[in-house]
Short mmCIF file of C-alpha atoms and ligand atoms in Angstrom, two decimals:
data_model
loop_
_atom_site.label_atom_id
_atom_site.label_comp_id
_atom_site.label_asym_id
_atom_site.label_seq_id
_atom_site.Cartn_x
_atom_site.Cartn_y
_atom_site.Cartn_z
CA MET A 1 183.73 -42.52 12.48
CA MET A 2 185.32 -39.36 11.41
CA SER A 3 185.97 -36.80 14.31
CA TYR A 4 185.15 -33.45 13.11
CA THR A 5 184.46 -30.59 15.64
CA HIS A 6 184.43 -26.86 15.19
CA ASP A 7 188.13 -26.66 16.29
CA ASN A 8 189.25 -29.63 13.94
CA PHE A 9 188.28 -29.03 10.40
CA PRO A 10 189.77 -30.76 7.41
CA GLU A 11 191.44 -28.18 5.19
CA LYS A 12 188.50 -28.11 2.70
CA VAL A 13 185.11 -29.61 3.15
CA ALA A 14 185.12 -30.18 -0.70
CA GLN A 15 187.87 -32.79 -0.28
CA MET A 16 186.01 -34.75 2.09
CA PRO A 17 185.54 -38.39 1.17
CA ALA A 18 182.03 -39.36 0.21
CA SER A 19 182.37 -43.03 1.62
CA PRO A 20 179.39 -43.60 3.87
CA ARG A 21 181.96 -44.81 6.56
CA GLU A 22 183.58 -41.50 6.62
CA LYS A 23 180.64 -39.13 6.19
CA LEU A 24 180.44 -36.30 8.63
CA ASN A 25 177.71 -36.72 11.17
CA LEU A 26 176.05 -33.37 11.47
CA LEU A 27 174.07 -34.52 14.63
CA GLY A 28 177.44 -33.95 16.49
CA LEU A 29 178.03 -30.29 15.50
CA ASP A 30 176.96 -27.28 17.61
CA ARG A 31 175.93 -24.08 16.15
CA ALA A 32 179.69 -22.79 15.81
CA GLY A 33 180.70 -25.97 14.39
CA LEU A 34 177.79 -26.07 11.79
CA GLU A 35 178.50 -22.36 10.80
CA ALA A 36 182.24 -23.17 10.21
CA PHE A 37 181.16 -26.15 8.14
CA PHE A 38 178.68 -24.31 6.02
CA SER A 39 181.32 -21.47 5.66
CA ASP A 40 183.68 -24.11 4.34
CA LEU A 41 180.99 -25.19 1.87
CA GLY A 42 180.64 -21.63 0.77
CA GLU A 43 177.12 -21.22 2.21
CA ARG A 44 175.72 -18.64 4.40
CA PRO A 45 175.92 -19.15 8.35
CA TYR A 46 172.18 -19.14 8.85
CA ARG A 47 172.10 -22.58 7.31
CA ALA A 48 173.42 -23.80 10.59
CA ARG A 49 170.35 -22.60 12.38
CA GLN A 50 168.18 -24.28 9.78
CA ILE A 51 169.88 -27.63 10.36
CA LEU A 52 169.69 -27.26 14.13
CA GLN A 53 166.16 -26.88 14.01
CA TRP A 54 165.43 -29.59 11.66
CA VAL A 55 167.71 -32.07 13.36
CA HIS A 56 167.22 -31.42 17.04
CA GLN A 57 163.79 -29.89 17.13
CA ARG A 58 162.02 -31.73 14.30
CA GLY A 59 163.82 -34.94 14.60
CA VAL A 60 164.60 -35.33 10.96
CA THR A 61 167.57 -37.40 9.94
CA SER A 62 167.43 -37.12 6.10
CA TYR A 63 167.89 -34.06 3.98
CA GLU A 64 164.65 -34.59 1.62
CA PRO A 65 162.30 -32.82 3.95
CA MET A 66 164.40 -29.72 4.42
CA THR A 67 162.57 -27.87 1.80
CA ASP A 68 163.92 -24.59 2.90
CA LEU A 69 167.48 -25.67 1.69
CA ALA A 70 168.07 -25.64 -2.03
CA ARG A 71 167.76 -29.18 -3.61
CA LYS A 72 171.45 -28.85 -4.82
CA LEU A 73 172.64 -28.10 -1.13
CA ARG A 74 170.64 -31.11 0.15
CA GLN A 75 172.16 -33.42 -2.48
CA ARG A 76 175.61 -32.06 -1.61
CA LEU A 77 174.99 -32.64 2.22
CA ALA A 78 173.69 -36.19 1.58
CA GLU A 79 176.89 -37.06 -0.26
CA ILE A 80 179.12 -35.97 2.19
CA THR A 81 177.33 -36.06 5.61
CA MET A 82 174.81 -38.03 7.51
CA ILE A 83 172.51 -37.45 10.51
CA GLN A 84 173.03 -40.61 12.41
CA PRO A 85 171.69 -41.12 16.03
CA PRO A 86 172.66 -44.28 17.94
CA THR A 87 170.80 -47.43 17.45
CA VAL A 88 168.35 -48.68 20.25
CA LEU A 89 169.51 -52.37 21.17
CA LYS A 90 167.06 -52.59 24.03
CA GLU A 91 164.44 -50.60 25.96
CA GLN A 92 163.22 -51.33 29.23
CA VAL A 93 160.28 -49.69 31.16
CA SER A 94 160.16 -49.77 35.08
CA ALA A 95 156.90 -50.11 36.98
CA ASP A 96 157.70 -46.68 38.29
CA GLY A 97 157.99 -45.22 34.72
CA THR A 98 161.62 -44.96 34.42
CA VAL A 99 162.89 -45.96 30.99
CA LYS A 100 166.29 -47.27 30.18
CA TRP A 101 167.81 -47.68 26.65
CA LEU A 102 170.63 -49.65 25.72
CA LEU A 103 172.34 -47.88 22.89
CA ALA A 104 174.63 -49.36 20.23
CA VAL A 105 177.62 -47.02 19.34
CA ALA A 106 180.36 -47.33 16.75
CA GLY A 107 183.11 -49.89 17.42
CA GLY A 108 180.62 -52.84 18.79
CA ASN A 109 180.19 -50.92 21.87
CA ALA A 110 176.92 -50.03 24.05
CA VAL A 111 175.99 -47.41 26.40
CA GLU A 112 172.99 -46.62 28.71
CA THR A 113 170.68 -43.78 28.84
CA VAL A 114 167.93 -43.38 31.53
CA PHE A 115 164.87 -41.45 31.63
CA ILE A 116 163.47 -40.64 35.19
CA PRO A 117 159.80 -39.23 35.21
CA GLU A 118 158.87 -37.20 38.20
CA PRO A 119 155.60 -35.27 38.91
CA ARG A 120 156.92 -31.89 37.45
CA ARG A 121 160.06 -32.90 35.60
CA GLY A 122 161.71 -35.35 33.48
CA THR A 123 165.39 -36.00 33.86
CA LEU A 124 167.45 -37.72 31.39
CA CYS A 125 170.82 -39.26 32.44
CA ILE A 126 173.34 -39.70 29.66
CA SER A 127 176.60 -41.28 29.39
CA SER A 128 179.70 -39.72 28.03
CA GLN A 129 182.27 -42.55 27.70
CA VAL A 130 182.15 -46.26 26.94
CA GLY A 131 182.93 -47.79 30.42
CA CYS A 132 185.06 -45.60 32.67
CA MET A 133 188.60 -45.63 33.62
CA LEU A 134 188.34 -44.18 37.11
CA ASN A 135 187.65 -47.14 38.94
CA CYS A 136 185.48 -46.13 41.84
CA THR A 137 185.06 -48.96 44.11
CA PHE A 138 181.41 -48.80 44.47
CA CYS A 139 180.68 -48.45 40.65
CA SER A 140 179.10 -50.88 38.42
CA THR A 141 180.45 -49.18 35.31
CA ALA A 142 184.06 -49.39 36.58
CA THR A 143 183.86 -53.06 36.62
CA GLN A 144 183.78 -53.14 32.83
CA GLY A 145 186.83 -51.04 32.34
CA PHE A 146 187.38 -48.27 29.88
CA ASN A 147 186.77 -48.51 26.13
CA ARG A 148 186.63 -45.06 24.55
CA ASN A 149 185.21 -41.60 24.48
CA LEU A 150 181.91 -41.10 23.07
CA THR A 151 181.72 -38.64 20.09
CA CYS A 152 179.63 -35.41 20.56
CA ALA A 153 177.12 -37.02 18.10
CA GLU A 154 176.89 -40.14 20.27
CA ILE A 155 176.41 -37.94 23.54
CA ILE A 156 173.85 -35.61 21.95
CA GLY A 157 172.51 -38.70 20.13
CA GLN A 158 171.08 -39.96 23.39
CA VAL A 159 169.09 -36.79 23.93
CA TRP A 160 167.80 -36.85 20.36
CA LEU A 161 166.67 -40.48 20.72
CA ALA A 162 165.03 -39.90 24.06
CA THR A 163 163.37 -36.86 22.77
CA GLN A 164 161.95 -38.63 19.79
CA ALA A 165 160.80 -41.78 22.00
CA LEU A 166 158.92 -39.44 24.50
CA ALA A 167 157.44 -37.39 21.54
CA SER A 168 155.94 -40.66 20.40
CA GLY A 169 153.48 -40.64 23.24
CA ARG A 170 154.34 -44.32 24.23
CA PHE A 171 155.38 -43.13 27.77
CA GLY A 172 152.55 -40.76 28.35
CA ASP A 173 152.61 -37.02 28.22
CA ARG A 174 156.40 -36.93 29.12
CA ARG A 175 159.22 -34.57 27.93
CA ILE A 176 162.93 -33.96 28.94
CA THR A 177 163.13 -31.04 31.50
CA ASN A 178 166.58 -31.76 32.88
CA VAL A 179 169.78 -33.53 31.42
CA VAL A 180 172.26 -34.94 33.70
CA LEU A 181 175.86 -36.29 32.49
CA MET A 182 175.92 -38.87 35.28
CA GLY A 183 175.69 -42.07 33.15
CA MET A 184 178.67 -44.13 32.22
CA GLY A 185 182.07 -42.47 32.14
CA GLU A 186 183.69 -39.22 33.48
CA PRO A 187 182.51 -36.28 31.50
CA LEU A 188 185.40 -33.93 32.27
CA LEU A 189 187.95 -36.48 30.70
CA ASN A 190 185.99 -36.11 27.31
CA LEU A 191 185.58 -32.50 27.41
CA ASN A 192 186.21 -31.93 23.68
CA ASN A 193 183.14 -33.87 22.93
CA VAL A 194 181.12 -32.99 25.95
CA ALA A 195 181.54 -29.22 25.39
CA PRO A 196 179.77 -28.94 22.00
CA ALA A 197 176.88 -31.27 23.42
CA LEU A 198 176.55 -28.86 26.31
CA ALA A 199 176.24 -26.06 23.82
CA LEU A 200 173.61 -27.96 21.94
CA LEU A 201 171.65 -28.56 25.11
CA ARG A 202 171.76 -25.06 25.86
CA ASP A 203 170.99 -23.59 22.38
CA ASP A 204 167.41 -22.32 21.91
CA LEU A 205 167.39 -23.77 18.42
CA ALA A 206 168.35 -27.36 19.58
CA TYR A 207 167.10 -28.17 23.05
CA GLY A 208 167.10 -24.75 24.71
CA LEU A 209 167.57 -25.87 28.41
CA ALA A 210 168.33 -23.45 31.14
CA ALA A 211 171.66 -23.44 32.67
CA LYS A 212 170.45 -25.01 36.06
CA ARG A 213 168.77 -27.79 33.97
CA VAL A 214 171.99 -29.19 32.56
CA THR A 215 174.30 -30.75 35.03
CA VAL A 216 177.75 -32.13 34.61
CA SER A 217 178.73 -34.71 37.32
CA THR A 218 182.48 -35.20 37.87
CA ALA A 219 184.31 -37.63 40.19
CA GLY A 220 186.74 -34.59 40.71
CA VAL A 221 188.75 -33.98 37.72
CA VAL A 222 190.36 -30.49 38.87
CA PRO A 223 191.68 -29.36 35.39
CA GLY A 224 188.29 -30.18 34.04
CA ILE A 225 186.44 -28.18 36.41
CA ASP A 226 188.62 -25.26 35.61
CA GLN A 227 188.03 -25.68 31.91
CA LEU A 228 184.18 -25.99 32.44
CA ARG A 229 184.18 -22.58 33.87
CA GLU A 230 184.95 -21.22 30.43
CA CYS A 231 182.28 -23.60 28.84
CA GLU A 232 178.51 -22.93 28.64
CA GLU A 233 176.73 -21.96 31.90
CA ILE A 234 175.75 -25.23 33.24
CA ALA A 235 175.28 -26.84 37.04
CA LEU A 236 178.21 -28.82 38.48
CA ALA A 237 177.81 -31.93 40.57
CA VAL A 238 180.84 -33.61 42.33
CA SER A 239 180.73 -37.03 43.59
CA LEU A 240 182.21 -36.59 46.99
CA HIS A 241 181.48 -39.90 48.95
CA ALA A 242 183.88 -39.08 51.84
CA PRO A 243 185.05 -36.00 53.83
CA ASN A 244 188.59 -37.10 54.32
CA ASP A 245 191.34 -38.09 51.89
CA GLU A 246 192.04 -41.53 53.45
CA LEU A 247 188.57 -42.80 53.03
CA ARG A 248 187.87 -40.95 49.74
CA SER A 249 190.91 -42.34 48.09
CA ARG A 250 189.63 -45.89 48.95
CA LEU A 251 186.18 -45.23 47.35
CA VAL A 252 187.35 -42.79 44.40
CA PRO A 253 190.94 -43.52 43.53
CA LEU A 254 191.13 -40.26 41.52
CA ASN A 255 191.49 -38.71 44.98
CA ARG A 256 195.13 -39.78 45.11
CA LYS A 257 195.78 -37.50 42.12
CA TYR A 258 193.42 -34.66 43.01
CA PRO A 259 193.09 -34.67 46.88
CA LEU A 260 190.33 -32.90 48.79
CA ALA A 261 192.20 -29.67 49.16
CA GLU A 262 192.67 -29.47 45.52
CA LEU A 263 189.23 -30.38 44.61
CA MET A 264 187.66 -28.13 47.01
CA ALA A 265 189.66 -25.06 45.80
CA ALA A 266 188.68 -25.92 42.24
CA CYS A 267 184.92 -25.96 43.45
CA ARG A 268 185.41 -22.57 45.06
CA ARG A 269 187.07 -21.15 41.83
CA PHE A 270 184.05 -22.71 39.84
CA VAL A 271 181.47 -20.77 42.32
CA ASP A 272 183.41 -17.71 42.42
CA HIS A 273 183.35 -17.30 38.51
CA ASP A 274 179.63 -16.25 38.89
CA ARG A 275 178.49 -16.31 42.48
CA ARG A 276 175.12 -15.11 41.46
CA LEU A 277 174.26 -18.14 39.55
CA ARG A 278 176.44 -21.00 40.92
CA SER A 279 176.12 -23.38 43.58
CA ILE A 280 177.54 -26.98 43.63
CA THR A 281 175.61 -30.26 44.31
CA PHE A 282 177.72 -32.68 46.37
CA GLU A 283 176.85 -36.45 45.50
CA TYR A 284 177.38 -38.83 48.66
CA THR A 285 176.73 -42.39 48.17
CA MET A 286 175.48 -43.99 51.31
CA ILE A 287 177.53 -47.38 52.05
CA ASP A 288 176.66 -49.35 55.05
CA GLY A 289 179.18 -49.01 57.74
CA VAL A 290 181.85 -47.43 55.18
CA ASN A 291 180.93 -43.73 55.05
CA ASP A 292 177.61 -43.42 56.76
CA ASP A 293 178.70 -42.47 60.38
CA PRO A 294 177.11 -39.34 61.63
CA ARG A 295 180.79 -38.17 62.79
CA LEU A 296 181.55 -38.05 59.02
CA ALA A 297 178.50 -35.82 58.48
CA ARG A 298 179.98 -33.53 60.91
CA ASP A 299 183.38 -33.62 58.93
CA LEU A 300 181.58 -32.92 55.72
CA LEU A 301 180.08 -29.79 57.19
CA LYS A 302 183.55 -28.51 58.05
CA LEU A 303 184.78 -29.38 54.43
CA LEU A 304 181.77 -27.68 52.61
CA SER A 305 181.75 -24.66 55.03
CA GLY A 306 181.34 -21.42 53.16
CA LEU A 307 180.69 -23.00 49.79
CA PRO A 308 177.34 -22.26 48.17
CA CYS A 309 176.19 -25.88 47.74
CA LYS A 310 173.69 -28.77 48.55
CA LEU A 311 174.11 -32.31 49.48
CA ASN A 312 172.55 -35.33 47.81
CA LEU A 313 172.44 -38.48 49.70
CA ILE A 314 172.32 -41.51 47.32
CA PRO A 315 171.38 -44.92 48.78
CA PHE A 316 174.12 -47.27 47.42
CA ASN A 317 172.76 -49.39 44.47
CA PRO A 318 174.13 -53.01 44.85
CA PHE A 319 175.28 -54.93 41.74
CA PRO A 320 176.61 -58.37 41.43
CA GLY A 321 179.94 -58.99 42.89
CA THR A 322 180.19 -55.84 45.02
CA PRO A 323 181.18 -56.14 48.81
CA PHE A 324 179.20 -53.17 49.77
CA ARG A 325 175.70 -52.85 51.12
CA THR A 326 173.22 -50.06 51.17
CA SER A 327 173.02 -48.14 54.35
CA PRO A 328 169.85 -48.77 56.24
CA MET A 329 167.21 -45.87 55.79
CA GLU A 330 167.55 -44.78 59.53
CA ARG A 331 171.25 -44.47 59.16
CA ILE A 332 170.85 -42.20 56.09
CA LEU A 333 168.12 -40.19 57.95
CA ALA A 334 170.43 -39.77 60.79
CA PHE A 335 173.14 -38.44 58.48
CA GLN A 336 170.78 -36.05 56.87
CA GLU A 337 169.71 -34.80 60.22
CA VAL A 338 173.28 -33.76 61.14
CA THR A 339 173.86 -31.83 57.89
CA ARG A 340 170.37 -30.45 57.62
CA SER A 341 170.23 -29.20 61.13
CA ALA A 342 173.36 -27.22 60.66
CA GLY A 343 171.61 -25.48 57.53
CA LEU A 344 173.00 -27.50 54.50
CA ILE A 345 170.14 -28.40 52.12
CA THR A 346 170.36 -32.08 52.16
CA THR A 347 168.20 -34.41 49.89
CA ILE A 348 167.92 -38.23 49.78
CA ARG A 349 167.83 -39.57 46.24
CA LYS A 350 164.80 -41.83 45.67
CA THR A 351 165.78 -45.08 44.10
CA ARG A 352 164.38 -45.51 40.88
CA GLY A 353 164.01 -48.21 38.19
CA GLU A 354 165.27 -50.92 40.60
CA ASP A 355 163.41 -53.65 38.41
CA ILE A 356 165.21 -52.64 35.34
CA ASP A 357 168.77 -52.35 36.76
CA ALA A 358 168.69 -48.53 36.25
CA ALA A 359 171.88 -47.73 38.23
CA CYS A 360 174.58 -46.66 35.96
CA GLY A 361 176.28 -49.23 34.20
CA GLN A 362 174.24 -52.24 35.60
CA LEU A 363 172.32 -53.22 32.22
CA VAL A 364 175.72 -53.36 30.16
CA GLY A 365 177.49 -55.13 32.85
CA LYS A 366 174.74 -57.50 33.97
CA LEU A 367 173.41 -58.62 30.61
CA MET A 368 176.48 -58.86 28.56
CA SER A 369 180.10 -59.66 28.41
CA PRO A 370 182.18 -57.52 25.95
CA SER A 371 181.91 -60.21 23.26
CA GLN A 372 178.24 -60.57 23.79
CA ARG A 373 177.80 -56.99 23.73
CA ARG A 374 179.84 -56.93 20.11
CA LEU A 375 177.69 -59.70 18.91
CA MET A 376 174.46 -57.99 19.86
CA VAL A 377 175.53 -54.60 18.35
CA GLN A 378 176.59 -56.34 15.05
CA GLN A 379 173.14 -58.16 14.65
CA GLN A 380 171.24 -55.10 15.27
CA LEU A 381 173.23 -53.19 12.65
CA ALA A 382 172.89 -56.07 10.23
CA ARG A 383 169.09 -55.80 10.73
CA GLN A 384 169.32 -52.16 9.93
CA ALA A 385 171.30 -52.68 6.95
CA VAL A 386 168.64 -55.22 5.63
CA ALA A 387 165.78 -52.97 6.41
CA VAL A 388 167.47 -50.03 4.37
S1 SF4 B 401 181.33 -43.41 39.49
FE1 SF4 B 401 181.52 -42.43 37.68
S2 SF4 B 401 183.70 -41.70 37.56
FE2 SF4 B 401 183.40 -43.43 39.30
S3 SF4 B 401 183.98 -45.30 37.92
FE3 SF4 B 401 181.59 -44.96 37.99
S4 SF4 B 401 181.20 -44.01 36.14
FE4 SF4 B 401 183.53 -43.75 36.48
#
């Protein structure tokens, strides 16, 4: 698929090849990208606003219904562009209402997207890469290795698909109120594609989510945290998992490159950029006998001292082949008691979708080897071609 973002245009749109394989996917252009695209076409910038609403708010994937665009423009757009969301390979619905989609993306790959309904909100967890290269030792996705970055169209396409699926009413009266980039991959290692996706999530003409309802989660890519300060106003979550370098380097090997002192300094810079709005959520996976000692909770308090933040304790979600076990709940509660009684807001994440392997990376990893995955994607795409 052609990579075409607002800072990477071909010289002239008119020279773009019309082969379907190389059509530009407008799903992946944010407002700035669309405005530049239409400017290259000799069209007025307001066309960008029209396309954003048609595609992201009305869920349209062909140009025919866009009757506020001239017929000639619609024909031209159909020749050189497409609106192509990812294809659903599998959909699973948990007894607790959690929905998980396995999606085919270009190159015979698959990624996961999970919708988690709660009484007053609906959170969509999306992926930013196929696999992940960071190799955290407690993570199912890490066992699959890294394949490639997702394009912006593939990232925002997950939100598009879930929005359409929920609008169908098949899952009751549900909608997306929050989006978290906590699925497969490290979003800050794919910021070129993640940044326009964040812009679309925040844009009132696309998904219109408030800053605090869009969260980027990182394992601690320090330069990425600094770059993120200059992007859209969004919330930041940092996967911490340990309060000292020795233990953290064992759990999150990236810590050897960006140790805690550097990571915490980047977190302070992020918060200082706009103290009125910003606080950071630190994620801490609770692994039995590894990082759940209450003494580590006290070390954590020292590490986070003075930083506007909250702590989210996540019971480890086991997967086949892992040597780790989930901390018993009484140990999680004891850890929480230490941090909470010192004034740090500390939540315990509820485990959701256990019956459908909803933990990040589990479905892809458990159901399929890479060759099975490729075969399943090819079959699905062949079925689509027949249907067309
Ligand atoms: S926890 Fe996140 S950053 Fe670490 S390997 Fe898994 S997907 Fe990658």
